[in-house]
Amino acid sequence: MKNNNERISIAVQKSGRLSEDSLALLTRCGINVRWRSEQLFYHSDNFPLDLLLVRDNDIPSLVSEGVCDFGIVGANLYQEKMLAKETSVANVDIVRYLDFALCRLVIAVPKDFIYNDATSLQGLKIATSYPNLLTAYANKNNLKIKIINLNGSIEIAPRLGIADGICDLVSTGATLEANNLREVVTVFTSQAALIKSAQEFSAKRLHVAEIFQKRIEGSELACGSKYIMLHAPESSLETIARILPGAESPTVLSLQGDSGKMAVHALCRENIFWETLEQLKEVGASSILVLPIEKIMM
Ligand code: PRT
């Protein structure tokens, strides 16, 4: 996909835990592609971006070699490759963490294993596909463990007698539960990340890349934000500003025909829960509206 024109490119997982959210993010960025089954290369007709659908593990090298300008991967994969000093991440930077594929790399042991603290893991055999992240954890905690490298079905290793415990990704915890394992240590917390090639972009492509990154930023900010509108007595305004989560300089307007109350409008950079509304009500707020935000351009 190397080119000298103004188009940029992104590699996204073809099918797996990152696919749906990655493609939904591009759609929220206003980038349209016409989907066809089994097609791996797409050309957006309303934004100068080409999309390549590939295996997750191949994305860092495609970006590092400049075949694609951007990619979306789990931070776990990127960090494991960084620690392994793989050339596939040599020319790749994380430009932004994305709000999906949240998971953690944990050490888990059979439920009947007596675990007190990290020293209980001393001398154990631990099966994992993340040997470098696990080694970094072990070194930091002065643990001597034997690492058994496995690429799949890690969770059955203790039952097969191959290992005493495992180090694997967890999101809901259902897989550990189903295999009678319990999580005892978090080695790394992860989420999806937008990666970018460190190669130089021509001025035209740099401009497109900047617009693309701004759209991603706006879309991610919008997803985690809410717009809140309420009425409140002037005397409560300071307390209200403290209660609103992640609000920046609320707009305060007078209400026609009601001199005792003001209208407050604020962009909140965090979700607003019912508890927050109840707190606002307690300090005198009324007519509280919480609205979703579709796009933000700062
Ligand atoms: O086939 P391809 O090479 O493209 O993909 P893959 O099989 O390597 O990746 P995939 O789709 O399984 O995961 C892609 C990325 O999703 C990972 O690199 C993580 O960043 C992220 N992610 C988020 C997860 C999980 N959550 C997750 N739960 N990746 C894997 N799991 C597995 C885990 O290994 C375990 O087997 O799900 C199981 C546990 O899930 P719970 O919900 O039971 O806890």
Short mmCIF file of C-alpha atoms and ligand atoms in Angstrom, two decimals:
data_model
loop_
_atom_site.label_atom_id
_atom_site.label_comp_id
_atom_site.label_asym_id
_atom_site.label_seq_id
_atom_site.Cartn_x
_atom_site.Cartn_y
_atom_site.Cartn_z
CA MET A 1 0.00 0.00 0.00
CA LYS A 2 3.03 2.33 -0.19
CA ASN A 3 2.07 5.41 -2.10
CA ASN A 4 3.15 8.92 -2.86
CA ASN A 5 -0.32 10.36 -3.18
CA GLU A 6 -2.36 11.81 -0.37
CA ARG A 7 -4.03 8.58 0.77
CA ILE A 8 -3.19 7.04 4.13
CA SER A 9 -3.77 3.44 5.20
CA ILE A 10 -4.71 1.49 8.31
CA ALA A 11 -4.43 -2.20 9.22
CA VAL A 12 -7.24 -3.61 11.35
CA GLN A 13 -7.87 -7.11 12.69
CA LYS A 14 -9.88 -9.14 10.17
CA SER A 15 -11.84 -11.16 12.66
CA GLY A 16 -11.47 -11.31 16.41
CA ARG A 17 -11.97 -9.27 19.54
CA LEU A 18 -10.69 -6.02 18.05
CA SER A 19 -12.48 -6.13 14.69
CA GLU A 20 -15.97 -4.91 15.42
CA ASP A 21 -14.95 -2.00 17.66
CA SER A 22 -12.13 -0.95 15.29
CA LEU A 23 -14.50 -0.80 12.32
CA ALA A 24 -17.17 0.95 14.41
CA LEU A 25 -14.57 3.58 15.34
CA LEU A 26 -13.81 4.24 11.66
CA THR A 27 -17.54 4.58 10.98
CA ARG A 28 -17.88 7.07 13.86
CA CYS A 29 -15.02 9.00 12.24
CA GLY A 30 -17.27 9.39 9.19
CA ILE A 31 -15.16 7.03 7.05
CA ASN A 32 -17.32 4.92 4.75
CA VAL A 33 -16.31 1.70 3.05
CA ARG A 34 -18.49 -0.64 1.03
CA TRP A 35 -18.21 -4.02 2.68
CA ARG A 36 -17.92 -7.14 0.52
CA SER A 37 -17.54 -10.59 2.01
CA GLU A 38 -14.03 -12.05 1.97
CA GLN A 39 -12.49 -8.83 0.69
CA LEU A 40 -9.34 -7.83 2.61
CA PHE A 41 -8.58 -4.45 1.08
CA TYR A 42 -10.97 -1.51 1.06
CA HIS A 43 -10.78 1.94 -0.39
CA SER A 44 -12.92 4.59 1.34
CA ASP A 45 -14.68 6.78 -1.16
CA ASN A 46 -15.39 9.69 1.19
CA PHE A 47 -12.00 9.95 2.98
CA PRO A 48 -8.49 9.33 1.58
CA LEU A 49 -7.96 6.17 3.60
CA ASP A 50 -7.33 2.54 2.58
CA LEU A 51 -8.16 -0.26 4.96
CA LEU A 52 -6.41 -3.62 5.19
CA LEU A 53 -8.00 -6.48 7.16
CA VAL A 54 -5.33 -8.84 8.55
CA ARG A 55 -4.36 -11.07 11.49
CA ASP A 56 -3.83 -9.15 14.71
CA ASN A 57 -0.25 -10.37 15.09
CA ASP A 58 0.74 -9.08 11.63
CA ILE A 59 -0.40 -5.49 12.24
CA PRO A 60 2.74 -4.15 14.01
CA SER A 61 5.11 -5.36 11.26
CA LEU A 62 2.87 -3.96 8.50
CA VAL A 63 3.02 -0.58 10.23
CA SER A 64 6.72 -0.83 11.09
CA GLU A 65 7.63 -1.61 7.50
CA GLY A 66 5.53 1.30 6.27
CA VAL A 67 3.11 -0.93 4.35
CA CYS A 68 0.36 0.70 6.41
CA ASP A 69 0.54 4.07 8.17
CA PHE A 70 -1.69 3.17 11.11
CA GLY A 71 -2.93 0.06 12.86
CA ILE A 72 -5.14 -0.91 15.77
CA VAL A 73 -3.77 -3.54 18.16
CA GLY A 74 -4.03 -4.51 21.81
CA ALA A 75 -1.48 -2.70 23.96
CA ASN A 76 -0.58 -6.17 25.33
CA LEU A 77 0.63 -7.30 21.89
CA TYR A 78 2.60 -4.10 21.32
CA GLN A 79 4.23 -4.22 24.77
CA GLU A 80 5.14 -7.91 24.43
CA LYS A 81 6.82 -7.22 21.10
CA MET A 82 8.58 -4.15 22.53
CA LEU A 83 10.01 -6.19 25.41
CA ALA A 84 11.09 -8.89 22.95
CA LYS A 85 12.84 -6.10 20.98
CA GLU A 86 11.11 -7.36 17.86
CA THR A 87 11.84 -5.46 14.68
CA SER A 88 8.09 -5.47 14.03
CA VAL A 89 7.69 -2.59 16.49
CA ALA A 90 10.97 -0.84 15.74
CA ASN A 91 9.36 1.97 13.77
CA VAL A 92 6.01 2.07 15.48
CA ASP A 93 4.61 4.45 18.09
CA ILE A 94 1.40 4.28 20.09
CA VAL A 95 -0.39 7.54 19.33
CA ARG A 96 -3.52 6.95 21.36
CA TYR A 97 -5.14 4.38 23.61
CA LEU A 98 -8.69 3.51 22.57
CA ASP A 99 -11.63 2.80 24.79
CA PHE A 100 -12.23 -0.85 23.88
CA ALA A 101 -10.74 -4.36 24.20
CA LEU A 102 -10.14 -3.64 27.87
CA CYS A 103 -8.50 -6.64 29.50
CA ARG A 104 -5.70 -7.59 31.85
CA LEU A 105 -2.83 -10.05 31.69
CA VAL A 106 -3.02 -12.00 34.92
CA ILE A 107 -1.36 -14.88 36.69
CA ALA A 108 -3.95 -17.46 37.70
CA VAL A 109 -3.56 -20.59 39.79
CA PRO A 110 -5.83 -23.55 40.58
CA LYS A 111 -8.43 -22.59 43.16
CA ASP A 112 -7.00 -25.00 45.73
CA PHE A 113 -3.48 -23.54 45.47
CA ILE A 114 -2.53 -21.69 48.68
CA TYR A 115 -1.62 -18.18 47.61
CA ASN A 116 -0.54 -15.57 50.17
CA ASP A 117 1.43 -13.04 48.16
CA ALA A 118 3.66 -12.89 45.08
CA THR A 119 6.34 -14.98 46.82
CA SER A 120 3.89 -17.93 46.75
CA LEU A 121 4.66 -18.06 43.00
CA GLN A 122 8.39 -18.72 43.63
CA GLY A 123 9.63 -21.71 41.60
CA LEU A 124 6.32 -22.34 39.81
CA LYS A 125 5.94 -23.39 36.17
CA ILE A 126 3.70 -20.86 34.42
CA ALA A 127 2.26 -21.31 30.94
CA THR A 128 1.81 -18.21 28.79
CA SER A 129 1.90 -16.66 25.30
CA TYR A 130 3.36 -13.51 26.87
CA PRO A 131 6.81 -14.68 28.07
CA ASN A 132 8.37 -11.22 27.97
CA LEU A 133 5.68 -9.44 29.97
CA LEU A 134 5.76 -12.32 32.46
CA THR A 135 9.57 -12.24 32.70
CA ALA A 136 9.48 -8.47 33.31
CA TYR A 137 7.00 -9.02 36.16
CA ALA A 138 9.09 -11.87 37.64
CA ASN A 139 12.32 -9.84 37.49
CA LYS A 140 10.67 -6.84 39.12
CA ASN A 141 9.42 -9.04 41.97
CA ASN A 142 12.59 -11.16 42.31
CA LEU A 143 10.71 -14.31 41.39
CA LYS A 144 12.32 -17.32 39.81
CA ILE A 145 9.68 -19.03 37.71
CA LYS A 146 9.82 -21.43 34.78
CA ILE A 147 7.99 -20.12 31.75
CA ILE A 148 6.21 -22.62 29.49
CA ASN A 149 5.49 -21.03 26.12
CA LEU A 150 2.09 -21.95 24.71
CA ASN A 151 0.15 -20.31 21.91
CA GLY A 152 -3.40 -21.34 22.71
CA SER A 153 -5.62 -23.09 25.27
CA ILE A 154 -3.34 -21.84 28.04
CA GLU A 155 -6.06 -22.33 30.64
CA ILE A 156 -5.94 -26.12 30.43
CA ALA A 157 -2.17 -26.30 31.10
CA PRO A 158 -2.51 -26.86 34.89
CA ARG A 159 -5.10 -29.62 34.36
CA LEU A 160 -2.76 -31.33 31.87
CA GLY A 161 0.07 -31.14 34.39
CA ILE A 162 2.19 -29.01 32.03
CA ALA A 163 2.23 -26.03 34.39
CA ASP A 164 1.32 -25.00 37.94
CA GLY A 165 -0.36 -21.80 36.85
CA ILE A 166 -1.01 -19.63 33.81
CA CYS A 167 -0.47 -16.07 32.70
CA ASP A 168 -3.17 -15.08 30.23
CA LEU A 169 -5.54 -12.31 29.20
CA VAL A 170 -8.80 -12.00 31.08
CA SER A 171 -11.81 -9.83 30.43
CA THR A 172 -14.91 -11.31 32.09
CA GLY A 173 -13.10 -14.01 34.07
CA ALA A 174 -15.51 -16.71 32.77
CA THR A 175 -12.72 -18.78 31.19
CA LEU A 176 -10.73 -18.89 34.42
CA GLU A 177 -13.88 -19.82 36.36
CA ALA A 178 -14.74 -22.59 33.88
CA ASN A 179 -11.24 -24.04 34.35
CA ASN A 180 -11.26 -23.85 38.13
CA LEU A 181 -8.56 -21.18 38.20
CA ARG A 182 -8.38 -17.96 40.17
CA GLU A 183 -6.61 -14.77 39.31
CA VAL A 184 -3.94 -13.74 41.84
CA VAL A 185 -1.75 -11.11 40.19
CA THR A 186 -2.22 -8.53 37.42
CA VAL A 187 0.89 -8.35 35.27
CA PHE A 188 -0.34 -5.78 32.72
CA THR A 189 -3.57 -3.88 32.06
CA SER A 190 -4.41 -3.48 28.41
CA GLN A 191 -6.74 -1.87 25.92
CA ALA A 192 -6.78 -1.24 22.19
CA ALA A 193 -4.21 1.22 20.88
CA LEU A 194 -3.83 3.22 17.69
CA ILE A 195 -0.30 2.72 16.39
CA LYS A 196 1.44 4.80 13.74
CA SER A 197 4.44 4.32 11.55
CA ALA A 198 7.42 6.48 12.56
CA GLN A 199 8.31 7.00 8.88
CA GLU A 200 8.22 10.50 7.46
CA PHE A 201 4.98 11.47 5.78
CA SER A 202 4.84 13.79 2.77
CA ALA A 203 3.20 17.14 3.56
CA LYS A 204 -0.08 16.09 1.91
CA ARG A 205 -0.26 12.74 3.67
CA LEU A 206 0.77 14.31 6.97
CA HIS A 207 -2.19 16.66 6.64
CA VAL A 208 -4.59 13.73 6.04
CA ALA A 209 -3.01 11.77 8.91
CA GLU A 210 -3.54 14.72 11.25
CA ILE A 211 -7.20 15.05 10.25
CA PHE A 212 -7.63 11.30 10.77
CA GLN A 213 -6.06 11.43 14.25
CA LYS A 214 -8.21 14.44 15.20
CA ARG A 215 -11.34 12.56 14.14
CA ILE A 216 -10.33 9.54 16.21
CA GLU A 217 -9.63 11.79 19.19
CA GLY A 218 -12.99 13.57 18.78
CA SER A 219 -14.86 10.33 18.44
CA GLU A 220 -13.18 8.78 21.49
CA LEU A 221 -13.77 11.89 23.59
CA ALA A 222 -17.42 11.98 22.51
CA CYS A 223 -17.90 8.33 23.45
CA GLY A 224 -16.83 8.88 27.05
CA SER A 225 -18.53 12.27 27.45
CA LYS A 226 -22.01 13.61 28.18
CA TYR A 227 -23.62 17.04 27.94
CA ILE A 228 -25.59 18.02 31.02
CA MET A 229 -28.16 20.80 31.37
CA LEU A 230 -29.86 21.75 34.63
CA HIS A 231 -31.44 24.56 36.59
CA ALA A 232 -30.04 25.50 40.00
CA PRO A 233 -30.07 28.25 42.61
CA GLU A 234 -27.11 30.61 42.19
CA SER A 235 -25.94 29.75 45.71
CA SER A 236 -25.41 26.06 44.69
CA LEU A 237 -23.35 26.71 41.55
CA GLU A 238 -19.95 26.08 43.14
CA THR A 239 -21.09 22.82 44.75
CA ILE A 240 -22.66 21.71 41.47
CA ALA A 241 -19.43 22.40 39.56
CA ARG A 242 -17.60 20.16 42.06
CA ILE A 243 -20.12 17.32 41.68
CA LEU A 244 -20.11 17.25 37.86
CA PRO A 245 -17.57 14.59 36.77
CA GLY A 246 -14.81 15.92 34.51
CA ALA A 247 -16.70 19.17 33.74
CA GLU A 248 -14.74 22.14 32.42
CA SER A 249 -15.97 25.72 32.93
CA PRO A 250 -19.76 25.19 32.83
CA THR A 251 -21.81 27.81 30.97
CA VAL A 252 -24.14 29.64 33.37
CA LEU A 253 -27.12 31.52 31.92
CA SER A 254 -29.94 33.45 33.56
CA LEU A 255 -33.48 32.11 33.26
CA GLN A 256 -36.17 34.37 31.90
CA GLY A 257 -38.80 35.10 34.55
CA ASP A 258 -36.98 33.23 37.34
CA SER A 259 -34.37 35.34 39.07
CA GLY A 260 -33.72 32.75 41.80
CA LYS A 261 -32.34 30.10 39.45
CA MET A 262 -29.71 29.83 36.73
CA ALA A 263 -29.34 27.40 33.83
CA VAL A 264 -26.08 25.39 33.87
CA HIS A 265 -24.74 23.65 30.75
CA ALA A 266 -21.58 21.57 30.94
CA LEU A 267 -19.55 19.09 28.93
CA CYS A 268 -18.63 16.21 31.24
CA ARG A 269 -15.66 14.11 30.17
CA GLU A 270 -16.95 11.11 32.11
CA ASN A 271 -20.12 9.13 32.25
CA ILE A 272 -22.84 10.51 34.53
CA PHE A 273 -24.44 7.96 36.80
CA TRP A 274 -27.83 8.12 38.55
CA GLU A 275 -25.97 8.70 41.84
CA THR A 276 -24.56 11.95 40.44
CA LEU A 277 -28.06 13.12 39.43
CA GLU A 278 -29.30 12.30 42.92
CA GLN A 279 -26.45 14.32 44.46
CA LEU A 280 -27.24 17.25 42.15
CA LYS A 281 -30.90 17.10 43.13
CA GLU A 282 -29.94 17.17 46.83
CA VAL A 283 -28.10 20.47 46.38
CA GLY A 284 -31.07 22.08 44.66
CA ALA A 285 -30.68 21.24 40.95
CA SER A 286 -33.84 20.58 38.93
CA SER A 287 -34.85 19.86 35.30
CA ILE A 288 -31.64 17.84 34.85
CA LEU A 289 -31.03 16.57 31.29
CA VAL A 290 -28.10 14.32 30.34
CA LEU A 291 -27.45 14.09 26.59
CA PRO A 292 -25.12 11.85 24.57
CA ILE A 293 -22.46 13.54 22.45
CA GLU A 294 -21.80 12.39 18.91
CA LYS A 295 -18.65 14.28 17.96
CA ILE A 296 -16.18 16.66 19.62
CA MET A 297 -13.66 18.89 17.88
CA MET A 298 -11.51 20.79 20.38
O1 PRT B 1 -6.64 -14.41 14.88
P1 PRT B 1 -5.82 -13.19 15.19
O2 PRT B 1 -4.33 -13.42 15.14
O3 PRT B 1 -6.24 -11.99 14.39
O4 PRT B 1 -6.21 -12.78 16.68
P2 PRT B 1 -5.93 -13.42 18.10
O5 PRT B 1 -6.58 -14.74 18.21
O6 PRT B 1 -4.48 -13.26 18.43
O7 PRT B 1 -6.63 -12.33 18.96
P3 PRT B 1 -8.03 -12.18 19.69
O8 PRT B 1 -9.08 -11.74 18.75
O9 PRT B 1 -8.31 -13.33 20.59
O10 PRT B 1 -7.60 -10.96 20.64
C1 PRT B 1 -7.16 -9.75 20.08
C2 PRT B 1 -6.92 -8.75 21.22
O11 PRT B 1 -8.13 -8.58 21.97
C3 PRT B 1 -5.90 -9.18 22.27
O12 PRT B 1 -4.57 -8.96 21.87
C4 PRT B 1 -6.29 -8.28 23.45
O13 PRT B 1 -5.72 -7.00 23.28
C5 PRT B 1 -7.81 -8.14 23.28
N1 PRT B 1 -8.58 -8.93 24.27
C6 PRT B 1 -9.50 -8.40 25.12
C7 PRT B 1 -8.53 -10.25 24.50
C8 PRT B 1 -9.43 -10.52 25.52
N2 PRT B 1 -10.03 -9.35 25.88
C9 PRT B 1 -9.63 -11.86 25.98
N3 PRT B 1 -10.43 -12.08 26.89
N4 PRT B 1 -7.82 -11.24 23.92
C10 PRT B 1 -8.02 -12.51 24.32
N5 PRT B 1 -8.89 -12.85 25.33
C11 PRT B 1 -9.03 -14.32 25.60
C12 PRT B 1 -8.06 -14.83 26.65
O14 PRT B 1 -6.82 -15.18 26.03
C13 PRT B 1 -8.81 -16.05 27.20
O15 PRT B 1 -8.67 -17.17 26.36
O16 PRT B 1 -10.32 -14.59 26.11
C14 PRT B 1 -10.26 -15.60 27.13
C15 PRT B 1 -10.67 -15.02 28.46
O17 PRT B 1 -11.83 -14.25 28.32
P4 PRT B 1 -12.84 -14.13 29.54
O18 PRT B 1 -13.88 -13.17 29.06
O19 PRT B 1 -13.41 -15.49 29.79
O20 PRT B 1 -12.10 -13.57 30.71
#
